[in-house]
CSV table of N, CA and C in Angstrom, one decimal:
chain,number,residue,atom,x,y,z
A,1,MET,N,30.6,-43.5,-23.5
A,1,MET,CA,30.2,-42.2,-24.0
A,1,MET,C,31.3,-41.3,-23.9
A,2,LYS,N,31.5,-40.5,-25.0
A,2,LYS,CA,32.6,-39.5,-25.0
A,2,LYS,C,32.1,-38.2,-24.6
A,3,LYS,N,32.9,-37.4,-23.9
A,3,LYS,CA,32.5,-36.1,-23.5
A,3,LYS,C,32.8,-35.1,-24.6
A,4,ARG,N,31.9,-34.3,-25.0
A,4,ARG,CA,32.1,-33.3,-26.0
A,4,ARG,C,32.9,-32.1,-25.5
A,5,LYS,N,33.8,-31.6,-26.3
A,5,LYS,CA,34.5,-30.4,-25.9
A,5,LYS,C,33.7,-29.2,-26.2
A,6,LYS,N,33.8,-28.2,-25.4
A,6,LYS,CA,33.1,-27.0,-25.7
A,6,LYS,C,33.8,-26.3,-26.9
A,7,GLU,N,32.9,-25.7,-27.7
A,7,GLU,CA,33.4,-25.1,-28.9
A,7,GLU,C,34.2,-23.9,-28.7
A,8,ARG,N,33.9,-23.1,-27.6
A,8,ARG,CA,34.6,-21.9,-27.3
A,8,ARG,C,34.7,-21.8,-25.8
A,9,ASP,N,35.7,-21.2,-25.4
A,9,ASP,CA,36.0,-21.0,-24.0
A,9,ASP,C,35.2,-19.8,-23.5
A,10,ASP,N,34.3,-20.0,-22.5
A,10,ASP,CA,33.5,-18.9,-22.0
A,10,ASP,C,34.3,-17.9,-21.1
A,11,LYS,N,35.5,-18.4,-20.6
A,11,LYS,CA,36.3,-17.5,-19.8
A,11,LYS,C,37.1,-16.5,-20.6
A,12,SER,N,37.2,-16.7,-21.9
A,12,SER,CA,38.0,-15.8,-22.7
A,12,SER,C,37.5,-14.5,-23.0
A,13,LYS,N,36.1,-14.3,-22.9
A,13,LYS,CA,35.5,-13.0,-23.1
A,13,LYS,C,34.6,-12.7,-21.9
A,14,PRO,N,34.6,-11.4,-21.6
A,14,PRO,CA,33.7,-11.0,-20.5
A,14,PRO,C,32.3,-11.2,-20.8
A,15,SER,N,31.5,-11.7,-19.8
A,15,SER,CA,30.1,-11.9,-20.0
A,15,SER,C,29.3,-10.6,-20.0
A,16,VAL,N,29.6,-9.7,-19.1
A,16,VAL,CA,28.9,-8.4,-19.0
A,16,VAL,C,29.9,-7.3,-19.2
A,17,MET,N,29.8,-6.4,-20.2
A,17,MET,CA,30.7,-5.3,-20.4
A,17,MET,C,30.3,-4.1,-19.6
A,18,LEU,N,29.0,-3.8,-19.6
A,18,LEU,CA,28.4,-2.6,-18.9
A,18,LEU,C,27.0,-2.9,-18.5
A,19,ALA,N,26.6,-2.5,-17.3
A,19,ALA,CA,25.2,-2.6,-16.9
A,19,ALA,C,24.9,-1.4,-16.1
A,20,TRP,N,23.6,-0.9,-16.3
A,20,TRP,CA,23.1,0.2,-15.5
A,20,TRP,C,21.6,0.2,-15.4
A,21,THR,N,21.1,0.9,-14.5
A,21,THR,CA,19.6,1.0,-14.3
A,21,THR,C,19.2,2.5,-14.4
A,22,PHE,N,18.1,2.7,-15.1
A,22,PHE,CA,17.6,4.1,-15.3
A,22,PHE,C,16.2,4.2,-14.8
A,23,ASN,N,15.9,5.2,-13.9
A,23,ASN,CA,14.6,5.4,-13.4
A,23,ASN,C,14.2,6.9,-13.7
A,24,PRO,N,13.3,7.1,-14.7
A,24,PRO,CA,12.9,8.4,-15.1
A,24,PRO,C,12.2,9.2,-14.0
A,25,LEU,N,11.6,8.6,-13.0
A,25,LEU,CA,10.9,9.3,-12.0
A,25,LEU,C,11.9,10.1,-11.1
A,26,ARG,N,13.1,9.7,-11.0
A,26,ARG,CA,14.1,10.4,-10.2
A,26,ARG,C,14.8,11.5,-10.9
A,27,THR,N,14.7,11.6,-12.2
A,27,THR,CA,15.4,12.6,-13.0
A,27,THR,C,14.7,14.0,-13.1
A,28,ASN,N,13.4,14.0,-13.2
A,28,ASN,CA,12.7,15.2,-13.4
A,28,ASN,C,11.4,15.3,-12.6
A,29,LEU,N,11.5,16.2,-11.6
A,29,LEU,CA,10.4,16.3,-10.6
A,29,LEU,C,9.1,16.9,-11.2
A,30,ARG,N,9.3,17.8,-12.2
A,30,ARG,CA,8.1,18.4,-12.9
A,30,ARG,C,7.3,17.3,-13.6
A,31,HIS,N,8.0,16.5,-14.3
A,31,HIS,CA,7.2,15.4,-15.0
A,31,HIS,C,6.5,14.5,-14.1
A,32,VAL,N,7.2,14.2,-13.0
A,32,VAL,CA,6.6,13.3,-12.0
A,32,VAL,C,5.3,13.9,-11.4
A,33,LEU,N,5.3,15.1,-11.0
A,33,LEU,CA,4.2,15.8,-10.5
A,33,LEU,C,3.1,15.9,-11.5
A,34,MET,N,3.4,16.2,-12.7
A,34,MET,CA,2.4,16.4,-13.8
A,34,MET,C,1.7,15.0,-14.1
A,35,ILE,N,2.5,14.0,-14.1
A,35,ILE,CA,1.9,12.6,-14.4
A,35,ILE,C,1.0,12.2,-13.2
A,36,ILE,N,1.5,12.4,-12.0
A,36,ILE,CA,0.6,12.1,-10.8
A,36,ILE,C,-0.7,12.9,-10.8
A,37,PHE,N,-0.6,14.2,-11.1
A,37,PHE,CA,-1.7,15.1,-11.1
A,37,PHE,C,-2.7,14.6,-12.2
A,38,LEU,N,-2.2,14.4,-13.4
A,38,LEU,CA,-3.1,14.0,-14.6
A,38,LEU,C,-3.7,12.6,-14.3
A,39,GLY,N,-2.9,11.7,-13.7
A,39,GLY,CA,-3.4,10.4,-13.4
A,39,GLY,C,-4.5,10.4,-12.4
A,40,SER,N,-4.3,11.3,-11.4
A,40,SER,CA,-5.3,11.4,-10.3
A,40,SER,C,-6.6,12.1,-10.9
A,41,PHE,N,-6.4,13.1,-11.7
A,41,PHE,CA,-7.5,13.7,-12.4
A,41,PHE,C,-8.3,12.8,-13.2
A,42,PHE,N,-7.6,12.0,-14.0
A,42,PHE,CA,-8.3,11.0,-14.9
A,42,PHE,C,-9.1,10.0,-14.1
A,43,CYS,N,-8.5,9.5,-13.0
A,43,CYS,CA,-9.2,8.5,-12.2
A,43,CYS,C,-10.4,9.1,-11.4
A,44,ALA,N,-10.2,10.3,-11.0
A,44,ALA,CA,-11.4,11.0,-10.4
A,44,ALA,C,-12.5,11.3,-11.4
A,45,ALA,N,-12.1,11.6,-12.6
A,45,ALA,CA,-13.1,11.8,-13.7
A,45,ALA,C,-13.9,10.5,-14.0
A,46,VAL,N,-13.2,9.4,-14.0
A,46,VAL,CA,-13.8,8.1,-14.2
A,46,VAL,C,-14.8,7.8,-13.1
A,47,TYR,N,-14.3,8.0,-11.8
A,47,TYR,CA,-15.2,7.8,-10.7
A,47,TYR,C,-16.5,8.7,-10.7
A,48,TRP,N,-16.2,10.0,-11.1
A,48,TRP,CA,-17.3,11.0,-11.2
A,48,TRP,C,-18.4,10.6,-12.2
A,49,ASN,N,-17.9,10.1,-13.4
A,49,ASN,CA,-18.8,9.7,-14.5
A,49,ASN,C,-19.6,8.4,-14.2
A,50,PHE,N,-18.9,7.4,-13.6
A,50,PHE,CA,-19.5,6.1,-13.5
A,50,PHE,C,-20.0,5.8,-12.1
A,51,LYS,N,-19.5,6.5,-11.1
A,51,LYS,CA,-19.8,6.3,-9.7
A,51,LYS,C,-19.5,4.8,-9.3
A,52,ASP,N,-18.4,4.3,-9.8
A,52,ASP,CA,-18.1,2.9,-9.5
A,52,ASP,C,-16.6,2.9,-9.1
A,53,LEU,N,-16.3,2.4,-7.9
A,53,LEU,CA,-15.0,2.3,-7.3
A,53,LEU,C,-14.1,1.3,-8.1
A,54,PHE,N,-14.7,0.2,-8.6
A,54,PHE,CA,-14.0,-0.8,-9.3
A,54,PHE,C,-13.4,-0.2,-10.6
A,55,LEU,N,-14.2,0.5,-11.3
A,55,LEU,CA,-13.7,1.2,-12.6
A,55,LEU,C,-12.7,2.2,-12.3
A,56,CYS,N,-12.8,2.9,-11.2
A,56,CYS,CA,-11.7,3.9,-10.8
A,56,CYS,C,-10.4,3.2,-10.5
A,57,ILE,N,-10.4,2.1,-9.8
A,57,ILE,CA,-9.2,1.3,-9.5
A,57,ILE,C,-8.7,0.7,-10.8
A,58,LEU,N,-9.6,0.2,-11.6
A,58,LEU,CA,-9.2,-0.4,-12.9
A,58,LEU,C,-8.5,0.7,-13.8
A,59,SER,N,-9.0,1.9,-13.8
A,59,SER,CA,-8.4,2.9,-14.6
A,59,SER,C,-7.0,3.3,-14.1
A,60,MET,N,-6.9,3.3,-12.7
A,60,MET,CA,-5.5,3.5,-12.1
A,60,MET,C,-4.5,2.4,-12.6
A,61,VAL,N,-5.0,1.2,-12.5
A,61,VAL,CA,-4.1,0.1,-12.9
A,61,VAL,C,-3.7,0.2,-14.4
A,62,ILE,N,-4.7,0.5,-15.3
A,62,ILE,CA,-4.4,0.6,-16.7
A,62,ILE,C,-3.4,1.8,-16.9
A,63,PHE,N,-3.6,2.9,-16.2
A,63,PHE,CA,-2.8,4.1,-16.3
A,63,PHE,C,-1.4,3.8,-15.9
A,64,ILE,N,-1.2,3.1,-14.8
A,64,ILE,CA,0.2,2.7,-14.3
A,64,ILE,C,0.8,1.7,-15.3
A,65,CYS,N,0.1,0.7,-15.8
A,65,CYS,CA,0.6,-0.3,-16.7
A,65,CYS,C,1.0,0.4,-18.0
A,66,SER,N,0.3,1.3,-18.5
A,66,SER,CA,0.6,2.0,-19.7
A,66,SER,C,1.8,2.8,-19.7
A,67,LEU,N,2.1,3.3,-18.5
A,67,LEU,CA,3.3,4.1,-18.3
A,67,LEU,C,4.4,3.4,-17.4
A,68,ASN,N,4.5,2.1,-17.5
A,68,ASN,CA,5.4,1.3,-16.6
A,68,ASN,C,6.8,1.7,-16.9
A,69,SER,N,7.2,2.1,-18.0
A,69,SER,CA,8.6,2.5,-18.2
A,69,SER,C,8.9,3.8,-17.5
A,70,MET,N,7.9,4.6,-17.2
A,70,MET,CA,8.1,5.8,-16.5
A,70,MET,C,8.1,5.6,-15.0
A,71,PHE,N,7.3,4.7,-14.5
A,71,PHE,CA,7.2,4.5,-13.1
A,71,PHE,C,8.2,3.5,-12.5
A,72,PHE,N,8.6,2.5,-13.2
A,72,PHE,CA,9.5,1.5,-12.7
A,72,PHE,C,10.9,1.6,-13.4
A,73,PRO,N,11.9,1.2,-12.7
A,73,PRO,CA,13.3,1.4,-13.3
A,73,PRO,C,13.5,0.3,-14.4
A,74,THR,N,14.3,0.7,-15.4
A,74,THR,CA,14.6,-0.1,-16.5
A,74,THR,C,16.1,-0.5,-16.4
A,75,GLY,N,16.4,-1.8,-16.5
A,75,GLY,CA,17.8,-2.2,-16.4
A,75,GLY,C,18.3,-2.5,-17.8
A,76,TYR,N,19.6,-2.1,-18.1
A,76,TYR,CA,20.2,-2.3,-19.3
A,76,TYR,C,21.5,-3.1,-19.1
A,77,ILE,N,21.7,-4.1,-19.9
A,77,ILE,CA,23.0,-4.9,-19.8
A,77,ILE,C,23.6,-5.0,-21.2
A,78,LEU,N,24.8,-4.5,-21.3
A,78,LEU,CA,25.5,-4.4,-22.6
A,78,LEU,C,26.5,-5.5,-22.6
A,79,GLU,N,26.4,-6.5,-23.4
A,79,GLU,CA,27.3,-7.6,-23.6
A,79,GLU,C,28.1,-7.4,-24.9
A,80,GLN,N,29.0,-8.3,-25.1
A,80,GLN,CA,29.8,-8.1,-26.3
A,80,GLN,C,29.0,-8.3,-27.6
A,81,ASP,N,28.0,-9.2,-27.7
A,81,ASP,CA,27.2,-9.4,-28.9
A,81,ASP,C,25.8,-9.1,-28.7
A,82,GLU,N,25.3,-8.6,-27.6
A,82,GLU,CA,23.9,-8.3,-27.5
A,82,GLU,C,23.6,-7.3,-26.4
A,83,ILE,N,22.4,-6.7,-26.5
A,83,ILE,CA,22.0,-5.7,-25.4
A,83,ILE,C,20.7,-6.3,-24.8
A,84,ILE,N,20.6,-6.4,-23.5
A,84,ILE,CA,19.5,-6.9,-22.8
A,84,ILE,C,18.8,-5.8,-22.1
A,85,ILE,N,17.5,-5.6,-22.3
A,85,ILE,CA,16.7,-4.6,-21.6
A,85,ILE,C,15.7,-5.3,-20.7
A,86,LYS,N,15.7,-5.0,-19.4
A,86,LYS,CA,14.8,-5.6,-18.5
A,86,LYS,C,13.9,-4.6,-17.9
């Protein structure tokens, strides 16, 4: 069996040109407080209407998942031929 040569040398170009992480919660305190207040109000309203703790917790989970780009940091990796967003 013959070994195949690699078509291009991976060492010739850098794999990562630029990488950074962005967390919106750390940039603007007003938005953070407003989102936490509105989310708490929404969850309290769900509990007040249905009197069910499970639905209250479910509404909190749905609220956090729908705004996951606001609550959790987003990582960006810029390579020579592509951009990766995690």
